[in-house]
Amino acid sequence: MPDLMDERVGFVRRIGLFQATAINMSQMCGIGPFVTIPLMVAAFGGPQAVIGFIAGAVLALADGLIWAELGASLPGAGGSYVYLRQAFQYRTGKLMPFLFVWTAMLFIPLAMSTGVIGFVQYLGYLWPGMTQGQGDLVGLVTIAVVLALLWRRVENIAKLSVVLWTVMIASVVLVILAAFTHFSPGQAFTYPAHAFEVTSDHFWIGFAAGLTIGIYDYLGYNTAAYMGAEIKRPGRTLPRAIIYSILGIMTIYLLLQVGTLGVIEWKDMLDPDSTASTSVASAVLEKAWGKSAADAVTVLILITAVASVFAGLLGGSRVPYDAARDKVFFRPYGKLHPRHRFPVLSLLTMGAVTAAGFMLGRHTDLATIIQLLTTVMVIVQALAQVAAVTVLRRRQPGLR
């Protein structure tokens, strides 16, 4: 009966556990670790940067369990919008969901823009002579291609997401294999003096910067929750998809970080003119297996970047749908494509904001975009949901 009801309303439940986990992991991994490993090393000032990925996983799991409880109890299109609407209706009415929808239209596309920036950054390894203008054009065309791929029914998108997830897994596995076939433990585990001096300001400044990057790298474990109205058996599927994706990505990130440090000298990652700084995974492949292998795997990394943007816009485009139907957001955002059943205007709007964020990041720097989107996400979404789950336990104890 719930499935039939959802079909009459608009969305159809067609996404199972494996597909939901694949959507989460594709959004979480993407180009993220391939561009942030040098940033993490720079933040910590050495190979102790692995701490950042561990801390990020712990924080992601804590927040992921909140998403799991809310997603299982209130599975609907838009994720946080549904949870905040239910929790804060008693005191602030529609204010919190209203604020969330507006900020989500900013921070979700900003996160996707970093994936496109990383795509162009890695393309530079295959196209060394690419100019700034050519890179800008390539990024904008890539966003247009992703929108075209999302212009279809959700069951077809779910199948495509599994294909893109497979490419993502293949790319990270090949980089990890290359790293550990030429791994130097002495290089990976030789730390600078005072690297773990927790009484110093230097350590905690580096930890704070690294944790910000870590939070960014794990973003996406909640993507399937935005599609709660399209998930089969959401009470069981969403919690499992969230937990499995966080643990899986944590394993991948730790292997990538340690393996990379065992092949590439960490000081080389601090040189902005070095391949190790701009395309560290390609540098690992080139040093381990040669230029041809590096070129081939770089192509897979480029597809992985597209997969991340694809998954993010897929989930994020569902956010304004319920808000528009509740008259909290512009009414046209509550309409679905008559044949393919996806929110057309929301997808196009987020695509446009992604393009604007991409151009901003290309002409400033990636770290600035990461800090901006992380700050907005934590203040408006994460902290609000911590309060929401507490309020709902007290106000609606009968929720499943």
Short mmCIF file of C-alpha atoms in Angstrom, two decimals:
data_model
loop_
_atom_site.label_atom_id
_atom_site.label_comp_id
_atom_site.label_asym_id
_atom_site.label_seq_id
_atom_site.Cartn_x
_atom_site.Cartn_y
_atom_site.Cartn_z
CA MET A 1 0.00 0.00 0.00
CA PRO A 2 2.76 2.59 0.79
CA ASP A 3 4.35 1.94 -2.59
CA LEU A 4 1.05 2.50 -4.39
CA MET A 5 0.44 5.69 -2.43
CA ASP A 6 3.87 7.04 -3.41
CA GLU A 7 3.18 6.30 -7.06
CA ARG A 8 -0.07 8.32 -6.94
CA VAL A 9 1.73 11.24 -5.29
CA GLY A 10 4.57 11.23 -7.79
CA PHE A 11 7.70 9.36 -6.70
CA VAL A 12 8.06 5.59 -7.04
CA ARG A 13 10.00 3.29 -4.67
CA ARG A 14 12.53 1.56 -6.92
CA ILE A 15 15.90 1.90 -5.11
CA GLY A 16 17.16 -1.02 -3.00
CA LEU A 17 19.96 -1.37 -0.42
CA PHE A 18 22.81 -2.01 -2.86
CA GLN A 19 21.79 0.86 -5.11
CA ALA A 20 21.30 3.22 -2.15
CA THR A 21 24.74 2.33 -0.77
CA ALA A 22 26.26 2.79 -4.24
CA ILE A 23 24.65 6.24 -4.55
CA ASN A 24 26.05 7.25 -1.12
CA MET A 25 29.54 5.92 -1.80
CA SER A 26 29.71 7.47 -5.28
CA GLN A 27 28.88 10.85 -3.81
CA MET A 28 31.25 10.39 -0.82
CA CYS A 29 34.31 9.27 -2.73
CA GLY A 30 34.21 10.80 -6.16
CA ILE A 31 37.21 13.01 -6.76
CA GLY A 32 37.42 13.96 -3.05
CA PRO A 33 40.38 11.97 -1.72
CA PHE A 34 42.31 12.36 -4.97
CA VAL A 35 42.40 16.15 -4.53
CA THR A 36 42.34 16.45 -0.72
CA ILE A 37 45.21 14.09 0.21
CA PRO A 38 47.75 16.88 -0.50
CA LEU A 39 45.51 19.39 1.31
CA MET A 40 45.35 17.09 4.35
CA VAL A 41 49.14 16.65 4.37
CA ALA A 42 49.57 20.42 4.15
CA ALA A 43 47.13 20.96 7.05
CA PHE A 44 48.99 18.56 9.38
CA GLY A 45 52.46 19.25 8.02
CA GLY A 46 53.41 15.62 7.48
CA PRO A 47 52.26 12.01 7.07
CA GLN A 48 50.39 12.17 10.39
CA ALA A 49 47.63 13.57 8.15
CA VAL A 50 45.98 10.13 8.40
CA ILE A 51 44.54 11.42 11.70
CA GLY A 52 42.27 13.73 9.71
CA PHE A 53 40.59 10.87 7.86
CA ILE A 54 40.07 8.89 11.08
CA ALA A 55 38.58 11.90 12.89
CA GLY A 56 36.37 12.66 9.89
CA ALA A 57 35.04 9.07 9.90
CA VAL A 58 34.18 9.21 13.61
CA LEU A 59 32.29 12.47 13.16
CA ALA A 60 30.57 11.20 10.00
CA LEU A 61 29.41 8.06 11.81
CA ALA A 62 28.01 10.12 14.71
CA ASP A 63 26.07 12.34 12.32
CA GLY A 64 25.20 9.38 10.09
CA LEU A 65 23.41 7.65 12.96
CA ILE A 66 21.22 10.74 13.35
CA TRP A 67 20.43 10.62 9.63
CA ALA A 68 19.72 6.89 9.95
CA GLU A 69 17.18 7.40 12.74
CA LEU A 70 15.46 10.34 11.06
CA GLY A 71 15.50 8.71 7.62
CA ALA A 72 14.00 5.47 8.92
CA SER A 73 11.29 7.32 10.88
CA LEU A 74 10.37 9.95 8.27
CA PRO A 75 11.32 8.66 4.80
CA GLY A 76 10.41 11.39 2.34
CA ALA A 77 11.71 13.41 -0.58
CA GLY A 78 14.02 16.15 0.63
CA GLY A 79 15.63 14.52 3.67
CA SER A 80 16.43 17.28 6.16
CA TYR A 81 13.50 19.39 5.04
CA VAL A 82 11.07 16.67 6.17
CA TYR A 83 12.85 16.16 9.52
CA LEU A 84 13.11 19.86 10.37
CA ARG A 85 9.51 20.49 9.32
CA GLN A 86 8.27 17.78 11.67
CA ALA A 87 10.52 18.69 14.59
CA PHE A 88 10.19 22.48 14.62
CA GLN A 89 6.50 22.82 13.71
CA TYR A 90 5.68 23.24 17.40
CA ARG A 91 7.60 26.49 18.00
CA THR A 92 9.06 28.04 14.87
CA GLY A 93 6.53 26.72 12.35
CA LYS A 94 7.99 26.75 8.85
CA LEU A 95 11.02 28.94 9.67
CA MET A 96 13.65 26.17 10.07
CA PRO A 97 12.63 24.16 6.98
CA PHE A 98 12.43 27.43 5.03
CA LEU A 99 15.99 28.36 6.05
CA PHE A 100 17.23 24.86 5.29
CA VAL A 101 15.80 24.75 1.76
CA TRP A 102 17.36 28.08 0.85
CA THR A 103 20.78 27.12 2.22
CA ALA A 104 20.58 23.63 0.69
CA MET A 105 20.17 25.29 -2.70
CA LEU A 106 23.61 26.75 -1.96
CA PHE A 107 25.70 24.16 -0.12
CA ILE A 108 24.70 21.06 -2.12
CA PRO A 109 25.68 22.55 -5.51
CA LEU A 110 28.82 24.08 -3.93
CA ALA A 111 29.88 20.58 -2.88
CA MET A 112 29.24 19.35 -6.42
CA SER A 113 31.28 22.21 -7.87
CA THR A 114 34.37 20.94 -6.03
CA GLY A 115 33.99 17.64 -7.87
CA VAL A 116 34.00 19.46 -11.19
CA ILE A 117 37.05 21.48 -10.11
CA GLY A 118 38.81 18.22 -9.29
CA PHE A 119 37.76 16.79 -12.67
CA VAL A 120 39.43 19.68 -14.52
CA GLN A 121 42.45 19.47 -12.21
CA TYR A 122 43.04 15.80 -13.08
CA LEU A 123 42.29 16.38 -16.74
CA GLY A 124 45.33 18.67 -16.66
CA TYR A 125 47.49 15.55 -16.20
CA LEU A 126 46.28 14.21 -19.58
CA TRP A 127 46.15 17.66 -21.17
CA PRO A 128 49.23 19.52 -19.86
CA GLY A 129 48.73 22.51 -22.16
CA MET A 130 45.15 23.21 -21.09
CA THR A 131 44.58 26.93 -20.56
CA GLN A 132 42.44 28.53 -17.83
CA GLY A 133 39.69 29.33 -20.34
CA GLN A 134 39.70 25.81 -21.80
CA GLY A 135 39.46 24.35 -18.29
CA ASP A 136 36.51 26.60 -17.49
CA LEU A 137 34.72 25.50 -20.67
CA VAL A 138 35.39 21.81 -19.99
CA GLY A 139 33.94 22.12 -16.48
CA LEU A 140 30.75 23.81 -17.71
CA VAL A 141 30.28 21.18 -20.42
CA THR A 142 30.78 18.43 -17.80
CA ILE A 143 27.97 19.90 -15.67
CA ALA A 144 25.70 19.95 -18.73
CA VAL A 145 26.50 16.28 -19.42
CA VAL A 146 25.63 15.31 -15.83
CA LEU A 147 22.28 17.11 -16.11
CA ALA A 148 21.59 15.22 -19.34
CA LEU A 149 22.38 11.90 -17.61
CA LEU A 150 19.91 12.74 -14.82
CA TRP A 151 17.14 13.56 -17.29
CA ARG A 152 15.53 10.09 -17.03
CA ARG A 153 13.44 7.79 -14.80
CA VAL A 154 14.82 6.96 -11.36
CA GLU A 155 15.01 3.19 -11.98
CA ASN A 156 17.29 3.87 -14.97
CA ILE A 157 19.32 6.33 -12.86
CA ALA A 158 19.70 3.68 -10.13
CA LYS A 159 21.17 1.25 -12.68
CA LEU A 160 23.52 3.94 -14.02
CA SER A 161 24.61 4.81 -10.47
CA VAL A 162 25.73 1.21 -9.93
CA VAL A 163 27.80 1.36 -13.14
CA LEU A 164 29.44 4.62 -12.01
CA TRP A 165 29.99 3.13 -8.53
CA THR A 166 31.79 0.17 -10.13
CA VAL A 167 34.11 2.54 -12.02
CA MET A 168 34.76 4.46 -8.79
CA ILE A 169 35.69 1.26 -6.92
CA ALA A 170 37.92 0.16 -9.81
CA SER A 171 39.80 3.49 -9.82
CA VAL A 172 40.50 3.53 -6.07
CA VAL A 173 41.43 -0.17 -6.01
CA LEU A 174 43.94 0.34 -8.84
CA VAL A 175 45.52 3.34 -7.08
CA ILE A 176 45.72 1.36 -3.82
CA LEU A 177 47.25 -1.66 -5.58
CA ALA A 178 49.79 0.52 -7.36
CA ALA A 179 50.72 2.20 -4.09
CA PHE A 180 51.19 -0.99 -2.10
CA THR A 181 53.18 -2.76 -4.82
CA HIS A 182 55.79 0.02 -4.45
CA PHE A 183 55.22 0.82 -0.80
CA SER A 184 57.95 2.15 1.49
CA PRO A 185 56.97 1.78 5.17
CA GLY A 186 59.87 3.98 6.25
CA GLN A 187 58.65 6.81 4.05
CA ALA A 188 54.99 6.42 5.05
CA PHE A 189 55.61 6.23 8.80
CA THR A 190 58.49 8.65 9.30
CA TYR A 191 57.06 11.71 10.99
CA PRO A 192 58.54 15.17 11.52
CA ALA A 193 59.61 16.18 15.02
CA HIS A 194 56.73 17.07 17.36
CA ALA A 195 54.16 15.66 14.89
CA PHE A 196 52.05 14.30 17.74
CA GLU A 197 52.73 16.94 20.36
CA VAL A 198 49.13 17.45 21.49
CA THR A 199 50.08 20.18 23.94
CA SER A 200 51.17 22.51 21.12
CA ASP A 201 48.96 25.01 19.28
CA HIS A 202 50.46 23.85 15.98
CA PHE A 203 48.96 20.36 16.36
CA TRP A 204 45.44 21.60 17.11
CA ILE A 205 45.47 24.23 14.36
CA GLY A 206 46.44 21.48 11.92
CA PHE A 207 43.83 19.14 13.41
CA ALA A 208 41.07 21.75 13.00
CA ALA A 209 42.01 22.38 9.36
CA GLY A 210 42.31 18.64 8.71
CA LEU A 211 38.96 17.89 10.33
CA THR A 212 37.29 20.43 8.03
CA ILE A 213 38.76 18.59 5.05
CA GLY A 214 37.78 15.25 6.60
CA ILE A 215 34.16 16.37 6.99
CA TYR A 216 34.13 17.41 3.33
CA ASP A 217 35.60 14.06 2.23
CA TYR A 218 32.86 12.07 4.00
CA LEU A 219 29.96 14.25 2.86
CA GLY A 220 27.44 12.20 0.91
CA TYR A 221 26.59 9.37 3.33
CA ASN A 222 23.15 11.01 3.54
CA THR A 223 22.47 11.26 -0.21
CA ALA A 224 20.01 8.34 -0.26
CA ALA A 225 18.06 9.94 2.62
CA TYR A 226 17.19 12.85 0.32
CA MET A 227 15.49 10.23 -1.87
CA GLY A 228 13.51 8.65 0.98
CA ALA A 229 10.31 8.61 -1.11
CA GLU A 230 12.08 6.48 -3.74
CA ILE A 231 13.74 3.93 -1.39
CA LYS A 232 12.35 0.42 -0.97
CA ARG A 233 11.70 -0.51 2.69
CA PRO A 234 13.34 2.75 3.89
CA GLY A 235 13.16 1.79 7.58
CA ARG A 236 15.68 -0.99 6.94
CA THR A 237 17.46 0.28 3.83
CA LEU A 238 18.46 3.83 4.86
CA PRO A 239 20.26 3.02 8.16
CA ARG A 240 22.19 0.16 6.55
CA ALA A 241 23.11 2.20 3.46
CA ILE A 242 24.43 5.05 5.63
CA ILE A 243 26.52 2.87 7.96
CA TYR A 244 27.87 0.60 5.21
CA SER A 245 28.90 3.56 3.06
CA ILE A 246 30.74 5.35 5.90
CA LEU A 247 32.67 2.24 6.94
CA GLY A 248 33.46 1.35 3.33
CA ILE A 249 34.70 4.83 2.44
CA MET A 250 36.74 5.07 5.66
CA THR A 251 38.60 1.89 4.67
CA ILE A 252 39.21 3.24 1.17
CA TYR A 253 40.46 6.62 2.42
CA LEU A 254 42.89 5.14 4.95
CA LEU A 255 44.36 2.78 2.37
CA LEU A 256 44.66 5.61 -0.16
CA GLN A 257 46.30 8.00 2.32
CA VAL A 258 48.80 5.52 3.75
CA GLY A 259 49.55 3.96 0.36
CA THR A 260 50.14 7.34 -1.28
CA LEU A 261 52.51 8.44 1.50
CA GLY A 262 54.48 5.22 0.98
CA VAL A 263 55.15 6.09 -2.69
CA ILE A 264 55.20 9.90 -2.88
CA GLU A 265 57.41 12.01 -0.60
CA TRP A 266 55.00 14.09 1.48
CA LYS A 267 57.04 17.27 0.97
CA ASP A 268 56.44 16.98 -2.80
CA MET A 269 52.69 17.36 -2.15
CA LEU A 270 53.33 20.83 -0.74
CA ASP A 271 54.84 22.10 -4.01
CA PRO A 272 52.02 23.73 -6.03
CA ASP A 273 53.92 23.13 -9.29
CA SER A 274 54.35 19.40 -8.61
CA THR A 275 52.16 16.65 -10.10
CA ALA A 276 52.00 15.24 -6.57
CA SER A 277 50.13 18.39 -5.52
CA THR A 278 47.64 18.68 -8.39
CA SER A 279 47.17 15.00 -9.43
CA VAL A 280 48.58 12.87 -6.63
CA ALA A 281 46.89 9.61 -7.72
CA SER A 282 48.28 9.98 -11.24
CA ALA A 283 51.73 10.60 -9.71
CA VAL A 284 51.43 7.35 -7.72
CA LEU A 285 50.46 5.37 -10.84
CA GLU A 286 53.23 6.90 -12.93
CA LYS A 287 55.90 6.13 -10.33
CA ALA A 288 54.62 2.59 -9.70
CA TRP A 289 53.47 1.33 -13.12
CA GLY A 290 54.57 3.95 -15.66
CA LYS A 291 52.96 6.74 -17.68
CA SER A 292 50.59 4.56 -19.73
CA ALA A 293 49.02 3.02 -16.63
CA ALA A 294 48.78 6.47 -15.04
CA ASP A 295 46.94 7.81 -18.10
CA ALA A 296 44.47 4.89 -18.09
CA VAL A 297 43.64 5.16 -14.39
CA THR A 298 43.36 8.95 -14.64
CA VAL A 299 40.51 8.37 -17.11
CA LEU A 300 38.78 6.21 -14.48
CA ILE A 301 39.32 8.95 -11.88
CA LEU A 302 37.68 11.45 -14.24
CA ILE A 303 34.65 9.15 -14.53
CA THR A 304 34.65 8.84 -10.73
CA ALA A 305 34.49 12.63 -10.46
CA VAL A 306 31.48 12.67 -12.77
CA ALA A 307 29.86 9.90 -10.67
CA SER A 308 30.19 12.04 -7.55
CA VAL A 309 28.55 15.08 -9.14
CA PHE A 310 25.87 12.81 -10.64
CA ALA A 311 24.96 11.29 -7.25
CA GLY A 312 25.01 14.63 -5.44
CA LEU A 313 22.71 16.41 -7.87
CA LEU A 314 20.46 13.34 -7.98
CA GLY A 315 19.80 13.48 -4.23
CA GLY A 316 20.02 17.25 -3.80
CA SER A 317 17.49 18.01 -6.53
CA ARG A 318 14.81 16.32 -4.38
CA VAL A 319 15.22 18.79 -1.49
CA PRO A 320 12.91 21.62 -2.68
CA TYR A 321 10.16 19.23 -3.86
CA ASP A 322 8.30 18.72 -0.55
CA ALA A 323 8.95 22.33 0.47
CA ALA A 324 7.25 23.58 -2.68
CA ARG A 325 4.28 21.26 -2.10
CA ASP A 326 4.00 22.68 1.44
CA LYS A 327 4.11 26.26 0.06
CA VAL A 328 7.41 26.92 1.86
CA PHE A 329 9.23 27.27 -1.47
CA PHE A 330 8.28 28.40 -4.95
CA ARG A 331 5.40 26.31 -6.29
CA PRO A 332 7.02 25.33 -9.66
CA TYR A 333 9.65 23.37 -7.69
CA GLY A 334 6.91 20.98 -6.60
CA LYS A 335 6.23 19.73 -10.13
CA LEU A 336 7.70 16.53 -11.57
CA HIS A 337 8.54 15.71 -15.17
CA PRO A 338 5.31 14.27 -16.61
CA ARG A 339 6.97 11.13 -17.95
CA HIS A 340 10.25 10.60 -16.06
CA ARG A 341 8.98 11.70 -12.60
CA PHE A 342 11.86 13.89 -11.39
CA PRO A 343 11.83 17.54 -10.20
CA VAL A 344 12.82 19.44 -13.34
CA LEU A 345 13.24 23.02 -12.09
CA SER A 346 15.14 21.94 -8.98
CA LEU A 347 17.62 19.94 -11.06
CA LEU A 348 18.19 22.83 -13.47
CA THR A 349 18.60 25.36 -10.64
CA MET A 350 21.14 23.25 -8.79
CA GLY A 351 22.99 22.71 -12.05
CA ALA A 352 23.22 26.48 -12.52
CA VAL A 353 24.49 27.03 -8.95
CA THR A 354 27.03 24.22 -9.45
CA ALA A 355 28.31 26.04 -12.53
CA ALA A 356 28.61 29.32 -10.57
CA GLY A 357 30.45 27.56 -7.71
CA PHE A 358 32.78 25.91 -10.20
CA MET A 359 33.73 29.26 -11.73
CA LEU A 360 34.23 30.78 -8.26
CA GLY A 361 36.47 27.91 -7.16
CA ARG A 362 38.46 27.98 -10.38
CA HIS A 363 39.32 31.64 -9.85
CA THR A 364 39.95 31.46 -6.06
CA ASP A 365 41.07 28.13 -4.55
CA LEU A 366 39.54 24.78 -3.62
CA ALA A 367 40.19 25.12 0.13
CA THR A 368 38.05 28.29 0.26
CA ILE A 369 35.06 26.52 -1.31
CA ILE A 370 35.47 23.55 1.08
CA GLN A 371 35.53 25.81 4.14
CA LEU A 372 32.50 27.79 2.93
CA LEU A 373 30.26 24.83 2.21
CA THR A 374 31.31 22.96 5.38
CA THR A 375 30.50 25.97 7.57
CA VAL A 376 27.07 26.47 6.00
CA MET A 377 26.24 22.74 6.20
CA VAL A 378 27.25 22.34 9.87
CA ILE A 379 25.44 25.45 11.13
CA VAL A 380 22.17 25.10 9.22
CA GLN A 381 21.80 21.34 8.80
CA ALA A 382 23.91 19.23 11.16
CA LEU A 383 23.30 21.14 14.39
CA ALA A 384 19.61 21.60 13.56
CA GLN A 385 19.20 17.85 13.06
CA VAL A 386 20.86 17.08 16.40
CA ALA A 387 18.12 19.20 17.96
CA ALA A 388 15.46 17.69 15.66
CA VAL A 389 16.07 14.08 16.63
CA THR A 390 15.88 15.05 20.32
CA VAL A 391 12.63 16.98 19.83
CA LEU A 392 11.01 14.19 17.80
CA ARG A 393 11.87 11.54 20.41
CA ARG A 394 10.05 13.63 22.99
CA ARG A 395 7.20 15.05 20.89
CA GLN A 396 6.47 12.03 18.69
CA PRO A 397 7.50 8.92 20.66
CA GLY A 398 5.26 6.80 18.45
CA LEU A 399 7.47 7.25 15.34
CA ARG A 400 8.84 3.94 14.12
#
